[in-house]
Amino acid sequence: MEARRVPRAVSDPKVRQVGFFAPGAPPDRSQSGPPHPASSSPPVSDISPSGNSLSPVMIPPPRHLSADLARGPHFSPAAPLSPMRAARDSIPVGSYNPSEFVAPTASEFTDDALSPNWTARRSNSGKFASSLPAGGFDMSSLKQNNFPASSLTTVSIVNMPPGITEKDGGAGVEVQKERSKTGSKASSKPLKEQTTKAERRAIQEAQRAAKAATKGDGSKTPAASSGLGSSANANPGKAAKASPQKKDNSPVAASEKRGSDRPQDKDRKKDVPHPRMQFDDKSRVEKAKKRSVVKQTEAKNRVELFRHLPQYEHGTRLPELESKLFQLDPVHPAVYKVGLRYLAGDISGGNARCIAMLQAFQESIKDYSTPPEKALIRDLTSKINSYVSFLIECRPLSISMGNAIRFLKSKIAKLPLALSESEAKAILLSDIDRFINEKIILADKVIVRHAVTKIRDGDVLLTYGSSSAVELLLIHAHELGKNFRVVVVDSRPKLEGKLLLRRLVGKGISCTYTHINAVSYIMHEVTRVFLGASSVLSNGTVYSRVGTACVAMVAHQFRVPVLICCEAYKFHERVQLDSICSNELGDPDMIAKVPGRKEIDSLDDWANSDNLQLLNLIYDATPSDYVSMIITDYGMIPPTSVPVIVREYRREHLWT
Amino acid sequence: MPDMQGLVNELIDKLKKRDGLINGLSFVLVLMLIRWQKGEGITGTALQTAELLRSVISVQKLPPTNKAAALINAVRDVGEKLIAANPVGEPLASFCQLSVGNVIRRVLHIVREEDLSPSSDEAGDNEEEITWLRDNTAPYVAEIIRPPLLHMLHTFSSAEEKSKSYIFGRSRKLKNDVIEAINMLIEDVNICYELIAEQAVEHIHHNETILTLGWSRTVLEFLLAAKDKKRSFHVFVAEGAPRCHGHALTDSAVFAMISRVNMVIVGVHAVTANGGVIAPVGIDMVALAAQKFAVPVVVVAGIHKLCPLYTENPEVSLNDVRSPSELLELGNFSDCMDFGSVDGAPLVHVANPVFDYVPPELVSLVITDIGGHKPSYIYRLIADYYSSQDYVRYGKDALL
């Protein structure tokens, strides 16, 4: 991991500003030493020969996603430049900054990287991995690409000046040091005869990097090394400066007014996940209360550990909100209706909530007219903001909804000023429609198409709770005539699995139903676990319905592959390690009541007992170790590749 | 638990149709059921079994020779019938077998011990010795060649008329010793809570966070004892659905919370010879999560829950499955039940097991009334408390 982050430490802001690469420039990603100032000198010896010999030989794989997937968990510093890098660079993918890429290690991602223990139990695990559909990544091409990569490495070693013959990680550092002593010009000399366009760019870039590194020698190093611990796409120095400036505590407000013409580092700065509202911060809670539309009474007997999350008395808000129907002029009726339904729990599930919200926004945009002397862009954004804060008061936003709101706001912000109001509205409406169709509905279809290849005859599939994507998958597989059995695992208090069970049985699928306690009892017979997710976070953590982590853990223990079905629009660049820092608290009364079991009444008056707090968590975070594979609309990826999807596709598809 | 009352009535009805001896035993079973219902759980059934065996032994007429063997046979006989008399299967099967079996084995062990002890062995009764040896070395053979009890009574009582008074005294002595030992066993079972709870202070410290699942009197007393010592700590109680003996946290949230927990303390149903535990369903999940976060899993169990059995597939063979209606209101699913697949099998299966088997690797400590032990040491305790010739598993499918 150390080595992987080095390129980040090296690329300080100055390099970023000047180093705007056109596609085709192989950047200096092969550095592998510790963040020593000298290590930022140009690693020309690594880049140029390989890049040189690469360009005529290598055929770029069809998708650069596949190249990203190759990034295995282990980084071998001796493989400086994999051909896939060059291949990717030759594809015009837009203006991403390649210096931020870490070096891929093509070698590690074999089929058992999906689930390290499969082979122990299943002899046919190889088949599983190699039967990936066309939409996914092509394993064979990856493996083929590996061999040239290693041979190229030796080529680059040969080109080095004598004295540097070692090839391991330590030697890499020595190479860098020596380079910096001789100076960047000298180091580029042996490359003079190579005149590829990409080559010259690389040299230029390397020189710039060297200059920047020597300039910021003393001051930048601590910042860079501290950046080692920060998240992958966070610019450490800038992020630290930026975060206190942001006063707004709405979680979605960070991304507004994003311009495409901004310099990239500013753009990047915006990507740093905004700190969430902490509800144990008294002054902020007071401020928020003043603004709020819904009067909320804090629940009594809250669990101390979860003071930072909002928890309100349930049941008091709905009637009050209903009575306010005619007083709430800032909120559009459609939004209002959706909010009420969130509050009442009518709509649940990430996709359903997101679609309902977007459709309500569509309604409100249809009815929208710009007030005189106001710009549509600004006014509509503030309107949407007020809607969003209303919805947050009804129920905290899911991450998927936050992403959708970011999308909508960026669309509004990017509307050309010249457009008339009706045109602008029409564009926005169609944009929202497109989002719903492409990112949710079509995405689900693609996921089902991918995932169904993983279901074989005779499989016993386990699912937990009720995930719309998994349900579609199971029904589709059944329609294809596959012969399998489904284990529906459920958990109190929501018991969503019952509804899923009913629908599946209605389709004629043979099912087994059980509660989560018995999951280790039933796991013996299970061959695959398919789970849905509320969100997939950048560190591979799957944020989902509470209990998912338990199921994944038990499956991991029993060496059963865990496949997560999640649309890519739910991915988020936030990172999270536990389920406590960020979560949602449900109605504690739900725990006290056991429907159909009247004799269990020991908790009926729990609120009057000072020593008892009930905790009804809604989500939990599944560590990425338990996840064998995430099936998204961009293909099937290991959890380590989530940041790739977040970075690449977010920027290109969602925000432009 | 209103449905339990109905169950008891039904049980009694069924018992009336049975024959004499079983009828008597069944009455004991009903008593057990009532104790179970009162929340005494396994300990209640263990006590009841011990009391039953005590009365069986006290009324048992002993032959002049090999008295121990006769006692052993009598106890075994009752034990087998006790299991066989299990009339309803549910819920008795879930709790009876292991605890009844354990107590019977304990009593058998007591008889053997008392028989060996010098006080009762003073006469050096040769015949008895031989029989005992035969029993000891080849329990299976002994069982087969064992003469029927009644036959033994007749032959010996007529043959050794002369030494009757002496023998009477001898058998009285053995019987008294055994009964005394059983009384001590009952006493032990009764005070196991206190003995276990006494150790709580050594394990629970100030400001700790403890997680437990379901309801267990042992755990309750353990925690209360720590509280009495002015230790303040938090307890997360996972509810143990669908039986919901505990409450305050859904079972599914265990993984989310375990990272903030210092210790998992659970009560169990039985501790097997390899140190694994048979525990209420859901604890395997908790133990796995605890292992992931390196949280110690402490099992509190009275010594009477040690079970010399070890089966290769305990999660199935030592388990019990309860009614699906606890999970699904079948009325709501009646329309779905009509669907049948091609071979006519129903589409919906419901798995509602009662117990989990937690392998010894996941258990950090077993606290019994005689102190805390590593799971790897349990085999030694079992050797102390049971005789190896009683490990035999007999009965058709009963675990005795």
XYZ file of N, CA and C in Angstrom, chain B residues 169-357:
567
model
N -27.231 -54.157 55.013
C -26.440 -53.021 55.484
C -25.529 -52.493 54.407
N -24.893 -53.433 53.676
C -23.993 -53.016 52.624
C -24.715 -52.201 51.562
N -25.845 -52.732 51.136
C -26.550 -52.028 50.062
C -27.089 -50.697 50.568
N -27.499 -50.702 51.809
C -27.931 -49.426 52.386
C -26.806 -48.415 52.287
N -25.622 -48.926 52.598
C -24.474 -48.036 52.630
C -24.231 -47.436 51.240
N -24.174 -48.307 50.247
C -23.935 -47.839 48.887
C -25.022 -46.872 48.463
N -26.236 -47.265 48.749
C -27.357 -46.447 48.334
C -27.279 -45.083 49.004
N -26.991 -45.125 50.274
C -26.909 -43.848 50.990
C -25.824 -42.962 50.407
N -24.703 -43.584 50.137
C -23.615 -42.799 49.571
C -24.012 -42.175 48.240
N -24.635 -43.029 47.441
C -25.036 -42.530 46.116
C -26.045 -41.401 46.262
N -27.002 -41.613 47.120
C -28.037 -40.598 47.272
C -27.432 -39.315 47.808
N -26.504 -39.474 48.693
C -25.840 -38.289 49.210
C -25.114 -37.541 48.095
N -24.429 -38.346 47.278
C -23.705 -37.725 46.167
C -24.671 -37.034 45.214
N -25.817 -37.658 44.996
C -26.788 -37.020 44.102
C -27.299 -35.736 44.736
N -27.484 -35.779 46.028
C -27.893 -34.545 46.711
C -26.858 -33.450 46.500
N -25.615 -33.863 46.562
C -24.574 -32.864 46.342
C -24.625 -32.339 44.913
N -24.901 -33.245 43.999
C -25.019 -32.828 42.603
C -26.136 -31.806 42.454
N -27.286 -32.120 43.090
C -28.411 -31.186 43.012
C -28.021 -29.842 43.614
N -27.327 -29.938 44.704
C -26.861 -28.726 45.365
C -25.945 -27.932 44.434
N -25.047 -28.675 43.792
C -24.127 -28.025 42.859
C -24.881 -27.302 41.759
N -25.843 -28.003 41.195
C -26.594 -27.388 40.106
C -27.328 -26.158 40.619
N -27.826 -26.263 41.844
C -28.577 -25.132 42.375
C -27.708 -23.908 42.587
N -26.494 -24.122 43.034
C -25.684 -22.950 43.349
C -24.736 -22.569 42.223
N -24.890 -23.224 41.072
C -23.929 -22.929 40.012
C -24.008 -21.468 39.589
N -25.190 -20.907 39.667
C -25.322 -19.490 39.286
C -24.446 -18.616 40.158
N -24.556 -18.854 41.463
C -23.766 -18.012 42.368
C -22.280 -18.226 42.146
N -21.925 -19.505 41.970
C -20.501 -19.793 41.796
C -19.957 -19.121 40.547
N -20.764 -19.155 39.497
C -20.307 -18.514 38.258
C -20.295 -17.004 38.433
N -21.350 -16.511 39.062
C -21.462 -15.062 39.192
C -20.341 -14.497 40.055
N -19.851 -15.310 41.008
C -18.755 -14.828 41.849
C -17.548 -14.434 41.034
N -17.386 -15.083 39.897
C -16.197 -14.803 39.097
C -16.358 -13.570 38.220
N -17.551 -13.000 38.235
C -17.832 -11.899 37.306
C -16.873 -10.741 37.498
N -16.567 -10.431 38.751
C -15.719 -9.264 39.017
C -14.350 -9.402 38.369
N -13.920 -10.633 38.234
C -12.602 -10.815 37.634
C -12.622 -10.534 36.145
N -13.796 -10.578 35.563
C -13.847 -10.482 34.105
C -14.446 -9.178 33.611
N -15.289 -8.565 34.397
C -15.947 -7.344 33.938
C -15.346 -6.164 34.679
N -14.904 -5.205 33.931
C -14.310 -4.038 34.553
C -15.159 -2.812 34.294
N -14.705 -1.734 34.852
C -15.456 -0.508 34.740
C -15.557 -0.066 33.278
N -16.707 0.503 32.937
C -16.898 1.110 31.616
C -16.759 0.142 30.460
N -16.984 -1.102 30.712
C -16.906 -2.036 29.603
C -18.230 -2.064 28.854
N -18.128 -2.507 27.621
C -19.325 -2.714 26.829
C -19.420 -4.202 26.529
N -20.539 -4.768 26.876
C -20.700 -6.214 26.764
C -21.863 -6.497 25.839
N -21.719 -7.507 25.032
C -22.818 -7.881 24.159
C -23.261 -9.294 24.515
N -24.540 -9.477 24.557
C -25.059 -10.815 24.763
C -26.237 -11.020 23.837
N -26.651 -12.254 23.678
C -27.749 -12.545 22.759
C -28.744 -13.452 23.454
N -29.992 -13.083 23.334
C -31.033 -13.902 23.923
C -31.062 -13.762 25.433
N -31.746 -14.691 26.058
C -31.918 -14.621 27.497
C -31.232 -15.813 28.127
N -30.495 -15.564 29.149
C -29.875 -16.661 29.885
C -29.774 -16.242 31.338
N -30.228 -17.117 32.220
C -30.189 -16.748 33.637
C -28.745 -16.666 34.123
N -27.925 -17.543 33.590
C -26.527 -17.516 34.003
C -25.896 -16.164 33.659
N -26.143 -15.711 32.445
C -25.583 -14.425 32.036
C -26.153 -13.319 32.902
N -27.440 -13.384 33.139
C -28.095 -12.348 33.940
C -27.446 -12.258 35.320
N -27.306 -13.394 35.954
C -26.720 -13.377 37.302
C -25.270 -12.922 37.257
N -24.604 -13.335 36.227
C -23.203 -12.953 36.047
C -23.076 -11.433 35.981
N -23.933 -10.837 35.156
C -23.862 -9.383 34.983
C -24.324 -8.667 36.246
N -25.370 -9.202 36.867
C -25.867 -8.557 38.086
C -24.810 -8.587 39.175
N -24.084 -9.682 39.236
C -23.039 -9.782 40.256
C -21.984 -8.710 40.031
N -21.649 -8.485 38.779
C -20.665 -7.445 38.494
C -21.217 -6.081 38.843
N -22.489 -5.909 38.618
C -23.102 -4.618 38.912
C -23.134 -4.386 40.423
N -23.373 -5.455 41.142
C -23.408 -5.320 42.599
C -22.072 -4.849 43.151
N -21.039 -5.170 42.424
C -19.717 -4.751 42.878
C -19.401 -3.337 42.392
N -20.427 -2.601 42.071
C -20.292 -1.192 41.679
C -19.502 -1.010 40.390
N -19.514 -1.999 39.585
C -18.933 -1.786 38.262
C -20.036 -1.260 37.373
N -19.736 -0.218 36.634
C -20.769 0.250 35.711
C -20.335 -0.107 34.299
N -21.230 -0.662 33.571
C -20.878 -1.079 32.214
C -22.140 -1.084 31.369
N -21.936 -1.089 30.046
C -23.066 -1.126 29.132
C -23.254 -2.542 28.618
N -24.481 -2.891 28.411
C -24.753 -4.200 27.833
C -25.617 -4.019 26.597
N -25.164 -4.556 25.493
C -26.017 -4.654 24.309
C -26.668 -6.024 24.335
N -27.947 -6.044 24.201
C -28.656 -7.317 24.210
C -29.285 -7.527 22.845
N -28.769 -8.466 22.107
C -29.409 -8.817 20.840
C -30.611 -9.695 21.146
N -31.649 -9.537 20.367
C -32.933 -10.062 20.823
C -33.092 -11.563 20.637
N -32.318 -12.149 19.751
C -32.441 -13.594 19.571
C -33.751 -13.979 18.921
N -34.110 -13.294 17.838
C -35.337 -13.606 17.130
C -35.251 -15.030 16.614
N -36.324 -15.754 16.407
C -37.685 -15.304 16.595
C -38.210 -15.521 18.011
N -37.418 -16.123 18.866
C -37.962 -16.395 20.194
C -37.962 -15.143 21.059
N -37.044 -14.217 20.732
C -37.067 -12.900 21.357
C -37.023 -12.986 22.874
N -36.152 -13.842 23.386
C -36.000 -13.852 24.833
C -35.276 -12.605 25.299
N -34.385 -12.116 24.483
C -33.701 -10.881 24.822
C -34.291 -9.764 24.005
N -33.721 -8.618 24.104
C -34.296 -7.497 23.400
C -33.312 -6.357 23.366
N -33.691 -5.314 22.741
C -33.001 -4.023 22.725
C -32.079 -3.813 21.541
N -31.841 -4.811 20.759
C -30.986 -4.621 19.597
C -31.373 -5.717 18.628
N -31.534 -5.398 17.365
C -31.845 -6.474 16.435
C -30.611 -7.326 16.240
N -30.858 -8.568 15.912
C -29.735 -9.478 15.739
C -28.843 -9.044 14.590
N -29.477 -8.427 13.600
C -28.711 -8.085 12.417
C -27.712 -6.974 12.691
N -27.943 -6.196 13.746
C -27.056 -5.080 14.032
C -25.826 -5.515 14.820
N -25.705 -6.807 15.048
C -24.591 -7.279 15.859
C -23.257 -6.912 15.224
N -23.173 -7.112 13.931
C -21.900 -6.840 13.272
C -21.561 -5.359 13.352
N -22.563 -4.535 13.250
C -22.314 -3.096 13.306
C -21.789 -2.691 14.671
N -22.274 -3.347 15.704
C -21.934 -2.907 17.052
C -20.700 -3.599 17.617
N -20.339 -4.717 17.070
C -19.331 -5.546 17.731
C -17.989 -4.829 17.820
N -17.754 -3.891 16.915
C -16.461 -3.211 16.952
C -16.327 -2.334 18.184
N -17.418 -2.017 18.824
C -17.348 -1.192 20.028
C -17.550 -2.007 21.301
N -17.564 -3.282 21.167
C -17.861 -4.145 22.301
C -16.558 -4.721 22.850
N -16.441 -4.787 24.175
C -15.223 -5.322 24.783
C -15.289 -6.821 25.000
N -16.496 -7.328 25.126
C -16.597 -8.733 25.486
C -17.986 -9.243 25.115
N -18.015 -10.445 24.618
C -19.299 -11.091 24.349
C -19.495 -12.150 25.431
N -20.592 -12.067 26.134
C -20.880 -13.064 27.163
C -22.186 -13.740 26.794
N -22.142 -15.038 26.625
C -23.372 -15.729 26.254
C -23.580 -16.948 27.141
N -24.830 -17.252 27.329
C -25.185 -18.500 27.983
C -25.394 -19.541 26.901
N -25.171 -20.790 27.246
C -25.251 -21.817 26.216
C -26.141 -22.956 26.666
N -26.381 -23.817 25.725
C -27.216 -24.980 25.979
C -26.344 -26.148 26.442
N -25.227 -26.304 25.805
C -24.332 -27.397 26.182
C -22.930 -27.057 25.711
N -21.967 -27.644 26.397
C -20.574 -27.523 25.969
C -20.109 -28.908 25.592
N -19.670 -29.081 24.368
C -19.296 -30.419 23.933
C -17.846 -30.704 24.310
N -17.471 -31.955 24.112
C -16.182 -32.417 24.618
C -15.008 -31.693 23.975
N -15.170 -31.221 22.763
C -14.053 -30.561 22.104
C -13.978 -29.080 22.446
N -14.863 -28.601 23.302
C -14.849 -27.195 23.685
C -15.788 -26.338 22.874
N -16.386 -26.904 21.872
C -17.414 -26.167 21.137
C -18.661 -26.052 21.991
N -19.532 -25.139 21.631
C -20.744 -24.983 22.421
C -21.975 -25.079 21.532
N -23.019 -25.631 22.117
C -24.332 -25.626 21.494
C -25.074 -24.479 22.163
N -25.429 -23.488 21.381
C -25.964 -22.279 21.969
C -27.203 -21.858 21.195
N -28.005 -20.980 21.769
C -29.174 -20.494 21.044
C -28.788 -19.952 19.675
N -29.659 -20.127 18.710
C -29.323 -19.789 17.330
C -28.951 -18.307 17.219
N -27.946 -18.037 16.447
C -27.478 -16.662 16.261
C -26.128 -16.415 16.893
N -25.746 -17.286 17.798
C -24.502 -17.016 18.516
C -23.290 -17.336 17.654
N -23.434 -18.242 16.712
C -22.321 -18.499 15.813
C -21.958 -17.231 15.052
N -22.992 -16.548 14.605
C -22.798 -15.287 13.889
C -22.094 -14.267 14.785
N -22.546 -14.183 16.015
C -21.945 -13.240 16.961
C -20.490 -13.604 17.207
N -20.237 -14.902 17.361
C -18.874 -15.328 17.655
C -17.951 -15.049 16.474
N -18.476 -15.243 15.272
C -17.670 -14.957 14.082
C -17.340 -13.471 14.012
N -18.347 -12.652 14.258
C -18.121 -11.211 14.225
C -17.123 -10.821 15.305
N -17.239 -11.463 16.467
C -16.329 -11.147 17.559
C -14.908 -11.540 17.189
N -14.788 -12.646 16.507
C -13.452 -13.061 16.089
C -12.857 -12.048 15.118
N -13.693 -11.563 14.222
C -13.226 -10.585 13.244
C -12.654 -9.351 13.941
N -13.278 -8.937 15.014
C -12.825 -7.739 15.709
C -12.032 -8.082 16.964
N -11.605 -9.327 17.077
C -10.782 -9.771 18.204
C -11.441 -9.457 19.539
N -12.718 -9.663 19.620
C -13.442 -9.484 20.870
C -13.555 -10.853 21.534
N -13.189 -10.968 22.812
C -13.283 -12.284 23.448
C -14.735 -12.745 23.599
N -14.951 -14.003 23.366
C -16.276 -14.606 23.547
C -16.216 -15.457 24.804
N -16.982 -15.079 25.803
C -16.980 -15.792 27.067
C -18.286 -16.566 27.184
N -18.154 -17.831 27.469
C -19.323 -18.686 27.616
C -19.488 -18.979 29.096
N -20.648 -18.706 29.637
C -20.889 -19.069 31.021
C -21.812 -20.290 31.034
N -21.396 -21.318 31.739
C -22.181 -22.550 31.748
C -21.892 -23.305 33.025
N -22.941 -23.794 33.635
C -22.766 -24.655 34.792
C -22.126 -25.961 34.350
N -21.525 -26.636 35.306
C -20.784 -27.848 34.964
C -21.729 -28.922 34.439
N -22.998 -28.832 34.797
C -23.940 -29.841 34.311
C -24.244 -29.678 32.836
N -23.744 -28.609 32.227
C -23.968 -28.453 30.787
C -22.843 -29.055 29.973
N -21.794 -29.502 30.641
C -20.740 -30.200 29.915
C -21.316 -31.486 29.370
N -21.027 -31.725 28.129
C -21.676 -32.847 27.469
C -20.604 -33.705 26.821
N -20.459 -34.945 27.236
C -19.361 -35.766 26.718
C -19.537 -36.182 25.277
N -20.634 -35.815 24.670
C -20.863 -36.223 23.290
C -20.018 -35.396 22.360
N -19.570 -36.048 21.334
C -19.082 -35.265 20.222
C -19.523 -35.921 18.946
N -20.250 -35.186 18.154
C -20.671 -35.719 16.863
C -20.014 -34.908 15.774
N -19.896 -35.501 14.635
C -19.122 -34.832 13.581
C -19.909 -33.681 12.966
N -21.179 -33.661 13.175
C -21.975 -32.638 12.512
C -22.957 -32.028 13.502
N -22.429 -31.405 14.535
C -23.298 -31.026 15.654
C -24.375 -30.019 15.271
N -24.106 -29.170 14.261
C -25.123 -28.160 13.955
C -26.389 -28.798 13.417
N -26.276 -30.033 12.955
C -27.475 -30.710 12.495
C -27.921 -31.757 13.516
N -26.982 -32.591 13.959
C -27.406 -33.732 14.767
C -27.758 -33.328 16.199
N -27.172 -32.269 16.694
C -27.531 -31.835 18.044
C -28.504 -30.666 17.993
N -29.174 -30.533 16.902
C -30.033 -29.372 16.762
C -31.489 -29.783 16.818
N -32.302 -28.805 16.758
C -33.723 -29.048 16.782
C -34.365 -27.977 15.926
N -35.400 -28.321 15.240
C -36.041 -27.368 14.347
C -37.462 -27.134 14.822
N -37.811 -25.877 14.878
C -39.114 -25.545 15.436
C -40.092 -25.164 14.343
N -41.286 -24.844 14.776
C -42.372 -24.606 13.832
C -42.096 -23.405 12.951
N -42.411 -23.528 11.666
C -42.243 -22.398 10.753
C -43.123 -21.211 11.132
N -44.177 -21.480 11.856
C -45.111 -20.389 12.122
C -44.486 -19.321 13.000
N -43.368 -19.647 13.621
C -42.690 -18.602 14.384
C -42.103 -17.550 13.467
N -41.778 -17.945 12.253
C -41.178 -17.007 11.321
C -42.192 -16.411 10.359
N -43.074 -17.247 9.873
C -44.018 -16.798 8.869
C -45.425 -17.015 9.394
N -46.249 -16.015 9.259
C -47.649 -16.291 9.554
C -48.172 -17.062 8.359
N -48.393 -18.336 8.565
C -48.698 -19.172 7.410
C -50.010 -18.771 6.765
N -50.874 -18.173 7.542
C -52.137 -17.724 6.967
C -51.915 -16.765 5.820
N -50.928 -15.896 5.996
C -50.660 -14.922 4.946
C -50.086 -15.573 3.709
N -49.550 -16.761 3.902
C -48.893 -17.397 2.768
C -49.714 -18.543 2.206
N -50.954 -18.640 2.652
C -51.733 -19.799 2.237
C -51.903 -19.835 0.723
N -51.964 -18.651 0.108
C -52.138 -18.659 -1.343
C -50.884 -19.157 -2.046
N -49.729 -18.910 -1.410
C -48.486 -19.352 -2.037
C -48.269 -20.836 -1.862
N -48.861 -21.378 -0.814
C -48.599 -22.771 -0.508
C -49.156 -23.699 -1.577
N -50.096 -23.198 -2.353
C -50.712 -24.053 -3.355
C -49.770 -24.361 -4.501
N -48.833 -23.436 -4.721
C -47.895 -23.699 -5.802
C -47.089 -24.923 -5.455
N -46.953 -25.791 -6.394
C -46.051 -26.916 -6.169
C -45.140 -27.009 -7.369
N -43.914 -27.415 -7.124
C -43.049 -27.607 -8.278
C -43.444 -28.915 -8.937
N -42.672 -29.330 -9.906
C -43.089 -30.449 -10.742
C -43.323 -31.716 -9.922
N -42.425 -31.927 -8.986
C -42.542 -33.164 -8.229
C -43.474 -33.011 -7.027
N -44.185 -31.930 -6.995
C -45.182 -31.778 -5.945
C -44.637 -31.296 -4.625
N -43.334 -31.059 -4.564
C -42.766 -30.557 -3.312
C -43.192 -29.101 -3.119
N -43.387 -28.703 -1.892
C -43.802 -27.326 -1.670
C -42.686 -26.357 -2.044
N -43.095 -25.173 -2.448
C -42.103 -24.197 -2.898
C -41.413 -23.522 -1.731
N -42.126 -23.397 -0.638
C -41.538 -22.657 0.477
C -41.080 -23.619 1.560
N -39.849 -23.472 1.942
C -39.343 -24.175 3.114
C -38.993 -23.110 4.136
N -39.165 -23.450 5.376
C -38.780 -22.504 6.409
C -37.810 -23.198 7.347
N -36.679 -22.590 7.523
C -35.694 -23.147 8.445
C -35.763 -22.362 9.741
N -36.063 -23.048 10.819
C -36.153 -22.376 12.109
C -35.431 -23.219 13.156
N -34.125 -23.269 13.069
C -33.382 -24.081 14.032
C -33.346 -23.407 15.401
N -33.089 -24.190 16.411
C -33.052 -23.652 17.766
C -31.626 -23.346 18.189
N -30.694 -24.183 17.760
C -29.331 -24.045 18.278
C -28.337 -23.784 17.171
N -27.256 -23.204 17.588
C -26.092 -23.028 16.744
C -24.979 -23.838 17.373
N -24.122 -24.350 16.563
C -22.908 -24.948 17.102
C -21.767 -23.959 16.887
